[in-house]
Short mmCIF file of C-alpha atoms in Angstrom, two decimals:
data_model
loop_
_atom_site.label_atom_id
_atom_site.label_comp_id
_atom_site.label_asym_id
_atom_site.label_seq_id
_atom_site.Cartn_x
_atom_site.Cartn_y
_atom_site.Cartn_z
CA UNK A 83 -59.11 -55.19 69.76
CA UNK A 84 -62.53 -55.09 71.62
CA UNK A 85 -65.07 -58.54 72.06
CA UNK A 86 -65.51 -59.02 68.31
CA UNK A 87 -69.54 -58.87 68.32
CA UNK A 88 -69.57 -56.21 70.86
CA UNK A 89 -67.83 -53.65 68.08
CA UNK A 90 -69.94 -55.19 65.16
CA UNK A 91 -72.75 -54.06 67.03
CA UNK A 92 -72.22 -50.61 68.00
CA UNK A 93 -71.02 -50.10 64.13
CA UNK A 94 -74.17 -51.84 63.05
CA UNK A 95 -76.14 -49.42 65.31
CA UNK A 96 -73.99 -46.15 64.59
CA UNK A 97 -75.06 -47.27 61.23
CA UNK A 98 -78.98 -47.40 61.85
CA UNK A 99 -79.21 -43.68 62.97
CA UNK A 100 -76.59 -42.71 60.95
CA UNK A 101 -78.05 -44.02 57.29
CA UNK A 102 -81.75 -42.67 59.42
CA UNK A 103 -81.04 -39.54 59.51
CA UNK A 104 -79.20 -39.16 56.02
CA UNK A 105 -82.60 -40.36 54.50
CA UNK A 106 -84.35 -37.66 56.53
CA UNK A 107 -81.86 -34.72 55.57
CA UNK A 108 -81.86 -36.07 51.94
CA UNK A 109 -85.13 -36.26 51.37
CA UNK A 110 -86.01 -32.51 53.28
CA UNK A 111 -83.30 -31.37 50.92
CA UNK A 112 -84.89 -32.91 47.85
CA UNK A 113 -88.10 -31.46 49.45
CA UNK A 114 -86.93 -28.14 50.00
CA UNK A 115 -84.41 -27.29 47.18
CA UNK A 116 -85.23 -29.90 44.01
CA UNK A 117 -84.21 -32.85 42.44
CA UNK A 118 -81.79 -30.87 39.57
CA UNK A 119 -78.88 -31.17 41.68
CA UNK A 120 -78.11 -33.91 44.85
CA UNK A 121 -77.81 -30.82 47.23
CA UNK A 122 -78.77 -33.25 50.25
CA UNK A 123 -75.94 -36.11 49.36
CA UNK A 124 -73.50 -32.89 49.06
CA UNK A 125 -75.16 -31.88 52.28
CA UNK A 126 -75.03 -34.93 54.47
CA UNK A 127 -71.03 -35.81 53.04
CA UNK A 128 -69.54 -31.90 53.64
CA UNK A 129 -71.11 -32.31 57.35
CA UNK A 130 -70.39 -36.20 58.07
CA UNK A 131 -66.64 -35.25 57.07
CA UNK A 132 -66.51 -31.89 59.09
CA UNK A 133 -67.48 -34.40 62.57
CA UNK A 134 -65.35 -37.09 61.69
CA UNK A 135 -62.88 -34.22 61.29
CA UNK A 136 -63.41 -33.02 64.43
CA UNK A 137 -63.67 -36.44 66.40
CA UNK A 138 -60.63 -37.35 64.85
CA UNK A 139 -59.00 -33.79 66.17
CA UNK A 140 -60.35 -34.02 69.78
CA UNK A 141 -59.32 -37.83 70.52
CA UNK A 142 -57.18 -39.12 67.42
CA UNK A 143 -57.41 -42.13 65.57
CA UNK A 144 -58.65 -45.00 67.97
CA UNK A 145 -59.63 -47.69 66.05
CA UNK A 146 -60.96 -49.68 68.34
CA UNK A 147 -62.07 -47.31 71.66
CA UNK A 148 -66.15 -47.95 71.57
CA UNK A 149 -66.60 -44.12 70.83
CA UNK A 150 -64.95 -44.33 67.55
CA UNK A 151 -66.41 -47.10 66.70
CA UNK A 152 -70.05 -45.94 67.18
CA UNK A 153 -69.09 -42.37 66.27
CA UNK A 154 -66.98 -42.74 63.28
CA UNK A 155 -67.26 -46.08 61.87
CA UNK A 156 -70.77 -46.13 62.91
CA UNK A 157 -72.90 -43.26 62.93
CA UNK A 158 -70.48 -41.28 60.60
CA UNK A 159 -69.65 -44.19 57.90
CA UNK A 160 -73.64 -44.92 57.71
CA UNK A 161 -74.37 -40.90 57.72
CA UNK A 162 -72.37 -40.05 54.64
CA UNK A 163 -72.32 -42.18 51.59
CA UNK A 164 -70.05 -42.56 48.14
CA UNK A 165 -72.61 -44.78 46.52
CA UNK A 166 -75.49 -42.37 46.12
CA UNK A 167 -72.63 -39.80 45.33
CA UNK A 168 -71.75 -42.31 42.57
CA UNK A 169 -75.35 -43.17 40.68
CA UNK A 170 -76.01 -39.18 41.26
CA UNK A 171 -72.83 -37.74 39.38
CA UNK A 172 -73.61 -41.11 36.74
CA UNK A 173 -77.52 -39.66 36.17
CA UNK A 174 -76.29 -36.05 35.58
CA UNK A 175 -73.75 -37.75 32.96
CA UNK A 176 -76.03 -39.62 31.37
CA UNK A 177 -78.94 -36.86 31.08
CA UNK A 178 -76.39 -35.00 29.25
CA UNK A 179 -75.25 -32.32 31.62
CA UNK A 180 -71.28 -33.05 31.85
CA UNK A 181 -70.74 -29.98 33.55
CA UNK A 182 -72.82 -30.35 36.54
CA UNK A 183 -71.36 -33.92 36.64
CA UNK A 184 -67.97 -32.43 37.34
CA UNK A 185 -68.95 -30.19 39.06
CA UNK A 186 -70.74 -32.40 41.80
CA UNK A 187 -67.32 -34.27 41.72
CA UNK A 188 -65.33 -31.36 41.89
CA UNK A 189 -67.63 -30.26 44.58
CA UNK A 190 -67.60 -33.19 46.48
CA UNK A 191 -64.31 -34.13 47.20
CA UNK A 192 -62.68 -30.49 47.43
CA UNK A 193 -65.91 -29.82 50.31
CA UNK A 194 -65.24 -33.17 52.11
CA UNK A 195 -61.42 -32.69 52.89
CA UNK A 196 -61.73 -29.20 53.56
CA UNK A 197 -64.47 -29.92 56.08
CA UNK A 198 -62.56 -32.70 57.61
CA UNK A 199 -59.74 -30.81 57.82
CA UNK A 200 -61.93 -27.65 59.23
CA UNK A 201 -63.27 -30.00 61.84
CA UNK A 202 -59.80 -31.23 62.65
CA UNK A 203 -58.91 -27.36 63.17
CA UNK A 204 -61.22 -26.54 65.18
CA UNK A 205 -60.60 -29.40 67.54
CA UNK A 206 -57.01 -28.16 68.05
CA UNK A 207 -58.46 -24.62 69.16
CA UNK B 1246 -92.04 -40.79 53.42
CA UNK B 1247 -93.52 -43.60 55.66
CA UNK B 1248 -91.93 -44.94 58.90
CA UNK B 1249 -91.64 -48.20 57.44
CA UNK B 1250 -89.28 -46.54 54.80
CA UNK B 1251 -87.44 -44.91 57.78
CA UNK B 1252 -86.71 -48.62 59.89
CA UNK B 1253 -85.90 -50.32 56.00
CA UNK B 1254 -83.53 -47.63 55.54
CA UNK B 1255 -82.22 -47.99 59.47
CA UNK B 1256 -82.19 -51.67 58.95
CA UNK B 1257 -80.43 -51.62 55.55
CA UNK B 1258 -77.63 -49.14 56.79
CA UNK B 1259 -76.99 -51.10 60.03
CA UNK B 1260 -75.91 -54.06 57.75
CA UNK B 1261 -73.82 -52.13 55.44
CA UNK B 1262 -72.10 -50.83 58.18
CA UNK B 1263 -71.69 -53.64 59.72
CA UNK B 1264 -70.22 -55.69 56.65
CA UNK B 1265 -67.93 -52.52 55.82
CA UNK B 1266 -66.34 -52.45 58.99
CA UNK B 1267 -66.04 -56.36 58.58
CA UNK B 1268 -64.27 -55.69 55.61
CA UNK B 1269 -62.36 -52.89 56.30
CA UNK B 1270 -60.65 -55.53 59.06
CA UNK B 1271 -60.05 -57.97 57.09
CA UNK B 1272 -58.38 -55.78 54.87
CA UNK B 1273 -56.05 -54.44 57.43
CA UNK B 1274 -55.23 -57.90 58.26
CA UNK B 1275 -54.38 -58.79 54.97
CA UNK B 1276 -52.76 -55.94 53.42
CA UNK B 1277 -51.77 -53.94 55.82
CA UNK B 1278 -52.54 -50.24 57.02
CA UNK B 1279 -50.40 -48.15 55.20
CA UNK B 1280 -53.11 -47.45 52.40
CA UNK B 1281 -57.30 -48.05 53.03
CA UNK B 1282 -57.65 -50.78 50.59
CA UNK B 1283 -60.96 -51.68 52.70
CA UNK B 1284 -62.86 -48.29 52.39
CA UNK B 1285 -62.34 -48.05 48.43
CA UNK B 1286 -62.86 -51.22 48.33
CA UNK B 1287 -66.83 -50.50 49.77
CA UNK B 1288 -66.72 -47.95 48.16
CA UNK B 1289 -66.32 -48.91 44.72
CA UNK B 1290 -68.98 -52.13 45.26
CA UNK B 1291 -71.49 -50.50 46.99
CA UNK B 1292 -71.28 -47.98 44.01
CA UNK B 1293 -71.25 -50.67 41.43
CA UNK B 1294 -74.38 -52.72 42.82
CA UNK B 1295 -76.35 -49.41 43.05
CA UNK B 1296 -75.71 -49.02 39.51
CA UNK B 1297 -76.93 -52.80 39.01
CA UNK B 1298 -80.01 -52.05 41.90
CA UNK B 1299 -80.87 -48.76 39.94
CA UNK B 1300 -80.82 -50.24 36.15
CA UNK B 1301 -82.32 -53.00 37.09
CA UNK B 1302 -85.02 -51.61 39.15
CA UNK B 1303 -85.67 -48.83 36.55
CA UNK B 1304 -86.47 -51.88 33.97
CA UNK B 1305 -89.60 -53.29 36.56
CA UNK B 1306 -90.83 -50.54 38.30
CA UNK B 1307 -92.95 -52.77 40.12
CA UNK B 1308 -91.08 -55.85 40.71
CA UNK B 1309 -89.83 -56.92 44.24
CA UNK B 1310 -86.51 -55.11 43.94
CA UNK B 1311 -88.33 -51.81 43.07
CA UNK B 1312 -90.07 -52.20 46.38
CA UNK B 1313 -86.96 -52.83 48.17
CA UNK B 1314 -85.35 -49.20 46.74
CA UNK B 1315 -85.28 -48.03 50.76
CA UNK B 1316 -83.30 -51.25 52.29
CA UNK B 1317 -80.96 -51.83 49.54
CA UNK B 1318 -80.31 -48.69 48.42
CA UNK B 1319 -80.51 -45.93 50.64
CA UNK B 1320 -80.05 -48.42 53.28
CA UNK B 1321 -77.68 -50.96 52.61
CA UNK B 1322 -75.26 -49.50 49.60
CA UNK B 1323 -75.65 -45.69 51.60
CA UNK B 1324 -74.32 -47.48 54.98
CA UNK B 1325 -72.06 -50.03 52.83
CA UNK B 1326 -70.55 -47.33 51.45
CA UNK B 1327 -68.76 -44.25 53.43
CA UNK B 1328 -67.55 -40.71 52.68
CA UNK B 1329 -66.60 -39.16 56.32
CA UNK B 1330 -63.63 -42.30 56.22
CA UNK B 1331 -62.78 -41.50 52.58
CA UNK B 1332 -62.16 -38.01 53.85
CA UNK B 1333 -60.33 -38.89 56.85
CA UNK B 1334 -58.20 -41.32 55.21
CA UNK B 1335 -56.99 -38.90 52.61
CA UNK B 1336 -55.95 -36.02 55.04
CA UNK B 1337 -53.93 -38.27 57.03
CA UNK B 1338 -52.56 -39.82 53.89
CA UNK B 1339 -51.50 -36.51 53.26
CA UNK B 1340 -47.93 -35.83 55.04
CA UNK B 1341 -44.84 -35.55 53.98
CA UNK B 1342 -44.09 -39.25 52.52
CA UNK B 1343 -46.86 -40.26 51.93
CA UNK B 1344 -48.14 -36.78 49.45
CA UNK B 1345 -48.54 -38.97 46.06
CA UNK B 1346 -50.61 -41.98 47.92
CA UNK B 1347 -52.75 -38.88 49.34
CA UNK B 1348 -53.27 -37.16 46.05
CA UNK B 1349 -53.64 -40.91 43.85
CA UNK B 1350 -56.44 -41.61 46.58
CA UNK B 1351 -58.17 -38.17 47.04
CA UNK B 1352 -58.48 -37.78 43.03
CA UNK B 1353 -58.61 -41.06 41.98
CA UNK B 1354 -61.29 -42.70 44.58
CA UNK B 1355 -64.30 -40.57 42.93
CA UNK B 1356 -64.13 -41.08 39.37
CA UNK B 1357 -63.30 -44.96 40.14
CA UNK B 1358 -66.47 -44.83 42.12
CA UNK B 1359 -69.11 -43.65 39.04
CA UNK B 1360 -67.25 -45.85 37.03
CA UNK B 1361 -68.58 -48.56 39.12
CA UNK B 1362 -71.44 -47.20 39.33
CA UNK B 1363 -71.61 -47.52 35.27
CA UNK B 1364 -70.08 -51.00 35.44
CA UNK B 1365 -73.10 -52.19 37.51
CA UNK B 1366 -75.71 -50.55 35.18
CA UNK B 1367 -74.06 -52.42 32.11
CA UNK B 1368 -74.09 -55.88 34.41
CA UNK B 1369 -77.75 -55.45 34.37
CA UNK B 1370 -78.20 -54.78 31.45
CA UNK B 1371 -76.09 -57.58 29.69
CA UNK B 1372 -78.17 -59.99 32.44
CA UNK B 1373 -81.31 -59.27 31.19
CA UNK B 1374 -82.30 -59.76 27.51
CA UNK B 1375 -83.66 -56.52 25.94
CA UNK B 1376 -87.96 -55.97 26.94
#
Protein backbone atom coordinates (compact mmCIF):
# COMPACT_ATOMS: atom_id res chain seq x y z
CA UNK A 1 0.00 0.00 0.00
CA UNK A 2 1.33 3.44 -1.23
CA UNK A 3 1.20 7.01 1.18
CA UNK A 4 -2.59 6.99 1.49
CA UNK A 5 -3.18 10.69 0.01
CA UNK A 6 -0.54 10.25 -2.52
CA UNK A 7 -2.90 7.34 -4.34
CA UNK A 8 -6.18 9.35 -3.59
CA UNK A 9 -4.70 11.89 -5.59
CA UNK A 10 -3.49 10.42 -8.67
CA UNK A 11 -7.10 8.51 -8.74
CA UNK A 12 -8.73 11.85 -8.15
CA UNK A 13 -6.68 13.25 -11.09
CA UNK A 14 -6.89 10.06 -13.46
CA UNK A 15 -10.43 10.89 -12.75
CA UNK A 16 -10.42 14.67 -13.93
CA UNK A 17 -9.16 13.85 -17.52
CA UNK A 18 -10.70 10.77 -17.56
CA UNK A 19 -14.61 11.98 -16.80
CA UNK A 20 -13.00 15.32 -19.30
CA UNK A 21 -12.64 13.64 -22.02
CA UNK A 22 -15.79 11.24 -21.76
CA UNK A 23 -17.86 14.57 -21.76
CA UNK A 24 -15.99 15.63 -24.88
CA UNK A 25 -16.41 12.19 -26.83
CA UNK A 26 -20.06 12.06 -25.54
CA UNK A 27 -21.13 15.07 -26.45
CA UNK A 28 -19.19 14.96 -30.29
CA UNK A 29 -21.05 11.69 -30.46
CA UNK A 30 -24.40 13.18 -29.52
CA UNK A 31 -23.24 15.96 -31.96
CA UNK A 32 -22.35 13.87 -34.70
CA UNK A 33 -24.70 10.79 -34.66
CA UNK A 34 -28.09 11.90 -32.46
CA UNK A 35 -29.64 11.68 -29.33
CA UNK A 36 -32.00 8.32 -30.39
CA UNK A 37 -29.50 6.04 -29.14
CA UNK A 38 -26.39 6.73 -26.32
CA UNK A 39 -23.84 5.81 -29.13
CA UNK A 40 -21.13 7.98 -27.17
CA UNK A 41 -21.72 6.15 -23.53
CA UNK A 42 -21.48 2.77 -25.76
CA UNK A 43 -18.51 4.49 -27.27
CA UNK A 44 -16.48 5.72 -24.35
CA UNK A 45 -17.33 2.07 -22.20
CA UNK A 46 -16.31 -0.51 -25.38
CA UNK A 47 -12.91 1.67 -25.53
CA UNK A 48 -12.29 2.40 -21.62
CA UNK A 49 -12.66 -1.57 -21.28
CA UNK A 50 -10.48 -2.46 -24.41
CA UNK A 51 -7.31 -0.18 -22.37
CA UNK A 52 -8.00 -1.42 -19.12
CA UNK A 53 -7.87 -4.73 -21.01
CA UNK A 54 -4.80 -4.13 -22.33
CA UNK A 55 -3.06 -2.46 -19.19
CA UNK A 56 -4.18 -5.23 -17.32
CA UNK A 57 -2.44 -7.71 -20.14
CA UNK A 58 0.90 -5.80 -20.38
CA UNK A 59 1.59 -5.39 -16.44
CA UNK A 60 -1.20 -7.46 -14.51
CA UNK A 61 -3.21 -6.55 -11.74
CA UNK A 62 -1.18 -4.06 -9.45
CA UNK A 63 -3.36 -2.58 -7.24
CA UNK A 64 -1.40 -0.32 -5.81
CA UNK A 65 1.83 0.47 -8.42
CA UNK A 66 1.09 4.47 -9.17
CA UNK A 67 0.49 3.50 -12.93
CA UNK A 68 -2.52 1.51 -12.18
CA UNK A 69 -3.72 3.65 -10.05
CA UNK A 70 -3.73 6.74 -12.35
CA UNK A 71 -4.30 4.53 -15.40
CA UNK A 72 -6.95 2.20 -14.34
CA UNK A 73 -8.56 3.33 -11.28
CA UNK A 74 -8.06 6.79 -12.40
CA UNK A 75 -8.22 7.83 -15.81
CA UNK A 76 -10.06 4.55 -16.87
CA UNK A 77 -12.75 4.31 -13.85
CA UNK A 78 -13.57 8.23 -14.48
CA UNK A 79 -13.47 7.59 -18.52
CA UNK A 80 -16.17 4.96 -18.64
CA UNK A 81 -19.27 5.13 -16.61
CA UNK A 82 -22.36 2.59 -15.48
CA UNK A 83 -24.46 5.44 -14.24
CA UNK A 84 -25.17 7.27 -17.47
CA UNK A 85 -25.38 3.63 -18.94
CA UNK A 86 -28.10 3.21 -16.28
CA UNK A 87 -30.55 6.54 -16.65
CA UNK A 88 -29.89 5.93 -20.63
CA UNK A 89 -31.18 2.20 -20.93
CA UNK A 90 -34.07 3.61 -18.01
CA UNK A 91 -35.15 6.69 -20.67
CA UNK A 92 -35.38 4.27 -23.66
CA UNK A 93 -37.66 2.03 -21.21
CA UNK A 94 -39.67 4.52 -20.20
CA UNK A 95 -40.26 6.28 -23.77
CA UNK A 96 -41.58 3.00 -24.67
CA UNK A 97 -38.94 1.44 -26.82
CA UNK A 98 -38.15 -1.98 -24.81
CA UNK A 99 -36.23 -3.23 -27.54
CA UNK A 100 -33.61 -0.69 -27.89
CA UNK A 101 -33.47 -0.86 -24.04
CA UNK A 102 -32.20 -4.39 -24.32
CA UNK A 103 -30.53 -3.94 -26.76
CA UNK A 104 -28.21 -1.12 -25.28
CA UNK A 105 -27.87 -3.69 -22.38
CA UNK A 106 -27.25 -6.48 -24.46
CA UNK A 107 -24.89 -4.28 -26.27
CA UNK A 108 -23.16 -3.04 -23.50
CA UNK A 109 -21.99 -5.67 -21.53
CA UNK A 110 -21.34 -8.36 -24.42
CA UNK A 111 -18.95 -5.10 -26.14
CA UNK A 112 -17.24 -4.34 -22.75
CA UNK A 113 -15.87 -7.93 -21.94
CA UNK A 114 -15.07 -8.68 -25.34
CA UNK A 115 -13.04 -5.50 -25.58
CA UNK A 116 -11.38 -6.11 -22.32
CA UNK A 117 -10.65 -9.33 -23.16
CA UNK A 118 -9.43 -8.10 -26.88
CA UNK A 119 -7.18 -5.66 -25.12
CA UNK A 120 -5.91 -8.37 -22.81
CA UNK A 121 -5.07 -10.38 -26.16
CA UNK A 122 -3.40 -8.18 -27.71
CA UNK A 123 -1.12 -7.44 -24.82
CA UNK A 124 -0.01 -11.11 -24.79
CA UNK A 125 1.04 -10.75 -28.61
CA UNK B 1 -20.38 23.32 -24.48
CA UNK B 2 -18.53 25.98 -22.33
CA UNK B 3 -15.16 25.46 -20.55
CA UNK B 4 -16.73 26.02 -17.37
CA UNK B 5 -18.89 22.86 -18.14
CA UNK B 6 -15.59 21.09 -19.08
CA UNK B 7 -13.58 21.97 -15.34
CA UNK B 8 -17.38 21.15 -13.46
CA UNK B 9 -17.34 17.98 -15.20
CA UNK B 10 -13.28 17.51 -14.45
CA UNK B 11 -13.98 18.61 -10.96
CA UNK B 12 -17.07 16.41 -10.41
CA UNK B 13 -15.29 13.19 -11.82
CA UNK B 14 -12.10 13.75 -9.77
CA UNK B 15 -14.33 13.35 -6.61
CA UNK B 16 -16.20 10.41 -7.74
CA UNK B 17 -13.17 8.81 -8.40
CA UNK B 18 -11.73 9.60 -5.62
CA UNK B 19 -14.65 8.41 -3.18
CA UNK B 20 -14.96 5.11 -5.41
CA UNK B 21 -11.59 4.11 -4.96
CA UNK B 22 -12.14 5.06 -1.17
CA UNK B 23 -14.77 2.71 -1.20
CA UNK B 24 -13.66 0.12 -3.21
CA UNK B 25 -10.81 -0.16 -0.16
CA UNK B 26 -12.79 -0.23 2.34
CA UNK B 27 -14.61 -2.86 0.84
CA UNK B 28 -11.66 -5.06 0.35
CA UNK B 29 -10.90 -4.55 3.88
CA UNK B 30 -14.07 -5.58 5.01
CA UNK B 31 -15.20 -8.27 2.86
CA UNK B 32 -12.59 -9.46 1.30
CA UNK B 33 -11.33 -9.77 -2.45
CA UNK B 34 -12.70 -12.74 -3.70
CA UNK B 35 -15.84 -10.90 -5.26
CA UNK B 36 -15.88 -6.70 -6.09
CA UNK B 37 -18.47 -5.86 -3.62
CA UNK B 38 -16.94 -2.15 -3.88
CA UNK B 39 -17.36 -1.54 -7.71
CA UNK B 40 -21.18 -2.74 -7.75
CA UNK B 41 -21.52 -1.23 -4.93
CA UNK B 42 -20.66 2.47 -6.93
CA UNK B 43 -22.11 1.26 -9.30
CA UNK B 44 -25.49 0.65 -8.25
CA UNK B 45 -25.52 4.28 -6.09
CA UNK B 46 -24.11 6.36 -8.48
CA UNK B 47 -26.89 4.86 -10.77
CA UNK B 48 -29.57 5.30 -8.21
CA UNK B 49 -28.78 9.12 -7.33
CA UNK B 50 -28.68 9.89 -11.10
CA UNK B 51 -32.06 8.61 -11.25
CA UNK B 52 -32.92 10.90 -8.08
CA UNK B 53 -30.50 13.99 -9.83
CA UNK B 54 -32.40 13.40 -13.21
CA UNK B 55 -36.21 13.24 -11.79
CA UNK B 56 -35.65 15.68 -9.69
CA UNK B 57 -33.95 18.07 -11.91
CA UNK B 58 -36.48 17.35 -14.73
CA UNK B 59 -39.30 18.68 -12.11
CA UNK B 60 -37.28 22.47 -11.83
CA UNK B 61 -35.62 22.99 -14.84
CA UNK B 62 -34.25 25.99 -13.44
CA UNK B 63 -33.54 25.35 -9.92
CA UNK B 64 -29.92 25.10 -8.50
CA UNK B 65 -29.62 21.37 -9.11
CA UNK B 66 -30.59 21.84 -12.82
CA UNK B 67 -27.60 24.12 -13.04
CA UNK B 68 -25.40 21.71 -11.42
CA UNK B 69 -26.39 18.79 -14.31
CA UNK B 70 -22.35 18.98 -15.40
CA UNK B 71 -20.70 18.45 -11.70
CA UNK B 72 -23.09 16.01 -10.38
CA UNK B 73 -23.94 14.20 -13.12
CA UNK B 74 -21.64 13.84 -15.79
CA UNK B 75 -19.09 14.64 -13.30
CA UNK B 76 -19.52 13.16 -10.12
CA UNK B 77 -22.05 9.96 -10.68
CA UNK B 78 -19.95 9.38 -14.40
CA UNK B 79 -16.50 9.27 -12.29
CA UNK B 80 -18.41 7.66 -9.12
CA UNK B 81 -19.41 5.15 -11.16
CA UNK B 82 -17.02 2.79 -13.48
CA UNK B 83 -17.41 0.38 -16.41
CA UNK B 84 -13.59 -0.44 -17.57
CA UNK B 85 -13.40 -2.18 -13.62
CA UNK B 86 -16.82 -3.82 -14.08
CA UNK B 87 -15.30 -5.34 -17.17
CA UNK B 88 -12.11 -6.28 -15.74
CA UNK B 89 -13.52 -7.73 -12.74
CA UNK B 90 -15.79 -10.06 -14.62
CA UNK B 91 -13.08 -11.58 -16.99
CA UNK B 92 -10.93 -12.41 -14.20
CA UNK B 93 -13.90 -13.68 -12.27
CA UNK B 94 -14.20 -15.85 -15.05
CA UNK B 95 -11.86 -19.12 -14.50
CA UNK B 96 -12.43 -22.25 -13.74
CA UNK B 97 -13.94 -21.97 -9.99
CA UNK B 98 -15.00 -19.15 -9.96
CA UNK B 99 -17.47 -19.50 -13.66
CA UNK B 100 -20.98 -18.94 -11.71
CA UNK B 101 -19.61 -15.73 -9.57
CA UNK B 102 -18.37 -14.54 -13.21
CA UNK B 103 -21.61 -15.14 -15.00
CA UNK B 104 -24.03 -13.91 -11.57
CA UNK B 105 -21.79 -10.64 -11.86
CA UNK B 106 -21.42 -10.09 -15.67
CA UNK B 107 -25.41 -10.57 -16.14
CA UNK B 108 -26.63 -9.53 -13.08
CA UNK B 109 -24.56 -6.09 -12.43
CA UNK B 110 -26.53 -4.25 -15.44
CA UNK B 111 -30.05 -4.81 -14.89
CA UNK B 112 -29.35 -4.18 -10.96
CA UNK B 113 -27.87 -0.96 -12.13
CA UNK B 114 -31.25 0.62 -14.12
CA UNK B 115 -33.07 -0.71 -11.42
CA UNK B 116 -31.34 1.75 -9.31
CA UNK B 117 -31.50 4.00 -11.54
CA UNK B 118 -35.54 3.62 -11.29
CA UNK B 119 -35.32 3.37 -7.50
CA UNK B 120 -33.80 6.90 -7.39
CA UNK B 121 -36.41 8.42 -9.79
CA UNK B 122 -39.29 7.02 -7.47
CA UNK B 123 -37.19 8.54 -4.23
CA UNK B 124 -37.76 11.81 -5.85
CA UNK B 125 -40.68 11.54 -6.62
CA UNK B 126 -42.24 10.21 -3.27
CA UNK B 127 -39.96 13.38 -1.70
CA UNK B 128 -41.64 15.87 -3.42
CA UNK B 129 -45.44 16.36 -3.28
CA UNK B 130 -47.03 16.31 -6.78
CA UNK B 131 -46.66 20.29 -8.73
Amino acid sequence: MGHGITSVLLVALGGALGGIGRFAISNAMAHALGKAFPWGTLCVNASGALLAGWLLGVYGVANTQSLWLFAVAGLLGGYTTVSSFSLQTLELWQSGQTNRAALHMVAQLLLGIAMAALGWWLAQG
Amino acid sequence: MSINAYLAVGLGSAMGSALRYSVSLASMAMLGSHFPWGTLLVNVLGSCLIGWLAATASRAPHGKLARQQPLLVAGFCGGFTTFSLFSLETLHLAQPGSMGLALLYGIGSLPLCVFAAWMGEHLAFFNQPAA
